[in-house]
Backbone as CSV, one residue per row, in Angstrom:
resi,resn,N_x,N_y,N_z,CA_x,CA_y,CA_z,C_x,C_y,C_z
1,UNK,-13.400,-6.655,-11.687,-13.659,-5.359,-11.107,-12.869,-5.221,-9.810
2,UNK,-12.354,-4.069,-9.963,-11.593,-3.520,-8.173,-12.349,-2.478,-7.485
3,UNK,-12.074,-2.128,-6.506,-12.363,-1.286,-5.583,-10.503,-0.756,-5.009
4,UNK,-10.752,1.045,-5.322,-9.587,1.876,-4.938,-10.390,2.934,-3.865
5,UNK,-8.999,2.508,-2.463,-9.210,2.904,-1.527,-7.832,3.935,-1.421
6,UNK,-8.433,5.782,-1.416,-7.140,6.204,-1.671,-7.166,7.054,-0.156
7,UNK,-5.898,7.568,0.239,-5.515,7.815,1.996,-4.180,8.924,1.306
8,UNK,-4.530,10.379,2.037,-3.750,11.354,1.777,-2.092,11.577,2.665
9,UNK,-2.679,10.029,3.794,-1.091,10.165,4.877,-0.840,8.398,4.900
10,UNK,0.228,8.211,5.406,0.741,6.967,5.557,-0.076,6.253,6.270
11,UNK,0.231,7.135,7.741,-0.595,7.154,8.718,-2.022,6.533,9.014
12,UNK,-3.024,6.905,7.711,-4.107,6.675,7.588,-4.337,5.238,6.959
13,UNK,-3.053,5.229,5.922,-3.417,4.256,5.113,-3.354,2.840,6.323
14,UNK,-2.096,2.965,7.111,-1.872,1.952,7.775,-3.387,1.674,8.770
15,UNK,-4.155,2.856,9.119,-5.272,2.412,9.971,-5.863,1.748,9.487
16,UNK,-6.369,1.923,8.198,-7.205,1.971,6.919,-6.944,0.115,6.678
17,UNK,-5.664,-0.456,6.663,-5.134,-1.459,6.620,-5.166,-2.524,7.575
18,UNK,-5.194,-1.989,8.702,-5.233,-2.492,10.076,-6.628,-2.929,10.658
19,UNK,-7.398,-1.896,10.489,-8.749,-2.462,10.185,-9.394,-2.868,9.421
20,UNK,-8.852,-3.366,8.255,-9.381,-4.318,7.436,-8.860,-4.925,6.528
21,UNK,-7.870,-6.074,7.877,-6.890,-7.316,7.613,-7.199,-8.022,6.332
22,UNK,-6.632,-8.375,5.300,-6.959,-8.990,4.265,-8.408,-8.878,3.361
23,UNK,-8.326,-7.538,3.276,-9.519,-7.069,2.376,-8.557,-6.854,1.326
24,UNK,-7.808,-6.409,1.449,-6.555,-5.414,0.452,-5.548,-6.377,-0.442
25,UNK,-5.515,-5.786,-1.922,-4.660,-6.855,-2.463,-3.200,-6.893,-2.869
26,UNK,-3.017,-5.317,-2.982,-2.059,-4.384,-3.052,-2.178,-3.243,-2.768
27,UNK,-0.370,-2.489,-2.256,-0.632,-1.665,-1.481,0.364,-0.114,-2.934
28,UNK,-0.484,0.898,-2.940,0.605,1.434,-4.440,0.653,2.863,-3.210
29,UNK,2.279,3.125,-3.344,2.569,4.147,-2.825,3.756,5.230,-2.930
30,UNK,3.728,6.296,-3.081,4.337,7.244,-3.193,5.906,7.055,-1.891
31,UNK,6.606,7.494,-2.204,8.012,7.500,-1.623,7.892,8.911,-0.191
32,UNK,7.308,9.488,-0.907,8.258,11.114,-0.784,6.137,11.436,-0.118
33,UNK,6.735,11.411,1.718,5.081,11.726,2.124,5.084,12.930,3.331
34,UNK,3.977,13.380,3.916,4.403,14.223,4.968,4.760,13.809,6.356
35,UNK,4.033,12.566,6.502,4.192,12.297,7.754,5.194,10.810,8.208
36,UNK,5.078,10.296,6.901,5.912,8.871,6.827,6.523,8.555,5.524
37,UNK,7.806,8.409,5.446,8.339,8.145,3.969,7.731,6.685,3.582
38,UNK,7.599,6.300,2.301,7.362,5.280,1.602,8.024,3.861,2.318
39,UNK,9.586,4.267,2.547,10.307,3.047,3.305,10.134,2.614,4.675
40,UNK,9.476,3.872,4.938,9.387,3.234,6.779,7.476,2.768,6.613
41,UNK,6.470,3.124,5.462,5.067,2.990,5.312,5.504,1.116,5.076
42,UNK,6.647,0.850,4.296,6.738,-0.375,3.345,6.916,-1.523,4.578
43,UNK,8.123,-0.947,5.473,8.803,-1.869,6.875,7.045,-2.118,7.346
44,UNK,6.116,-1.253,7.766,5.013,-1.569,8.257,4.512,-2.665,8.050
45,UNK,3.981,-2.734,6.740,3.278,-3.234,5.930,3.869,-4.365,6.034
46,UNK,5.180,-4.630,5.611,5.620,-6.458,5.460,5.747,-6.671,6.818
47,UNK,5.815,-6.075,8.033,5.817,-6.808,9.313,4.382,-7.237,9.638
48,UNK,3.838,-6.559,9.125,2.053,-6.786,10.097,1.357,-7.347,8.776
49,UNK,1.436,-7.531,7.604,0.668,-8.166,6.599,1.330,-8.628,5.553
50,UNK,0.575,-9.405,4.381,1.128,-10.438,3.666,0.738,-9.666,2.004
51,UNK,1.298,-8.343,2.419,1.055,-7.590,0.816,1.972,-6.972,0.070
52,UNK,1.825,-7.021,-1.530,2.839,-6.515,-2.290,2.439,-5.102,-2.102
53,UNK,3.666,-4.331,-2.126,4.279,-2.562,-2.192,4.657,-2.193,-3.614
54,UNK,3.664,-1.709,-4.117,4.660,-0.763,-5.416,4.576,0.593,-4.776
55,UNK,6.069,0.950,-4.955,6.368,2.533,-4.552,6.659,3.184,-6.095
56,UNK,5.318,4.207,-5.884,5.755,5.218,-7.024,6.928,5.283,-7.621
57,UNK,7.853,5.716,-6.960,9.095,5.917,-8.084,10.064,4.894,-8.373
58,UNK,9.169,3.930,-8.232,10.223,2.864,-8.373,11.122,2.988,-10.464
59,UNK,12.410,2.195,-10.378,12.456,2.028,-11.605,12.579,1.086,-11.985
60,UNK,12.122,-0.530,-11.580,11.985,-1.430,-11.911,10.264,-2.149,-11.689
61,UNK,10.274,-2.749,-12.923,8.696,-3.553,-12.845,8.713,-4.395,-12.082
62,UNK,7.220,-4.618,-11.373,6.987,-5.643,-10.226,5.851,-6.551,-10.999
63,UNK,6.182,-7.734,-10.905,4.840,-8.494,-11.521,4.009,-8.884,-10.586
64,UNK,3.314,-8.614,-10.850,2.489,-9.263,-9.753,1.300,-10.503,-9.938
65,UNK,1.173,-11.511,-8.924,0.949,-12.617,-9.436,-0.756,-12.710,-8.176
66,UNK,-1.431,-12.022,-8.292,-2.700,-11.627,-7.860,-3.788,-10.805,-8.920
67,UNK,-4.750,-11.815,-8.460,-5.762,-10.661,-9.356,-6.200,-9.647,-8.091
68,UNK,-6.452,-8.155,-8.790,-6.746,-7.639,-8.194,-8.221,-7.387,-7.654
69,UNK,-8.254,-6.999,-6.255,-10.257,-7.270,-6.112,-10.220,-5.869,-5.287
70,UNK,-9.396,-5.225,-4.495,-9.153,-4.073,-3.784,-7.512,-3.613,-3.157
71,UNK,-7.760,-2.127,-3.787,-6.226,-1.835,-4.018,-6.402,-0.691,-3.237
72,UNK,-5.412,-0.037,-2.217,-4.807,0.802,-1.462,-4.279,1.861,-2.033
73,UNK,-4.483,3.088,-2.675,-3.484,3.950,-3.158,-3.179,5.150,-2.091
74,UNK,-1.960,5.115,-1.765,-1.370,6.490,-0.515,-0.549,7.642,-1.840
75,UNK,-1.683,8.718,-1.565,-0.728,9.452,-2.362,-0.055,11.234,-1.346
């Protein structure tokens, strides 16, 4: 079983993240946002934590080698 934690801005997600360091198992996110693109949400994320990024439009598969227990969706 997971738990989806979904955040309508980058912005949020990163608070959302920040306060609660290693709850999160992956982070799934859209490219194309209002307040922060996907690539500058992604630079965040691998400087300050130890989590995989799937960006929506990606066109290659990511495997991922975690079970999931709580997942991040920024849409």
């Amino acid at each position: 079983m997971f738990t989806v934690t979904k955040c309508n801005k980058a912005e949020t997600a990163l608070s959302v993240l920040r306060e609660h360091k290693n709850e999160f198992d992956i982070v799934i996110s859209d490219v194309h946002m209002p307040d922060m693109d996907g690539f500058e949400l992604l630079k965040h994320i691998t400087s300050e934590m130890d989590l995989p990024v799937i960006r929506k439009n990606l066109l290659f598969i990511i495997l991922l080698w975690r079970v999931l227990h709580m997942v991040l969706v920024i849409t």
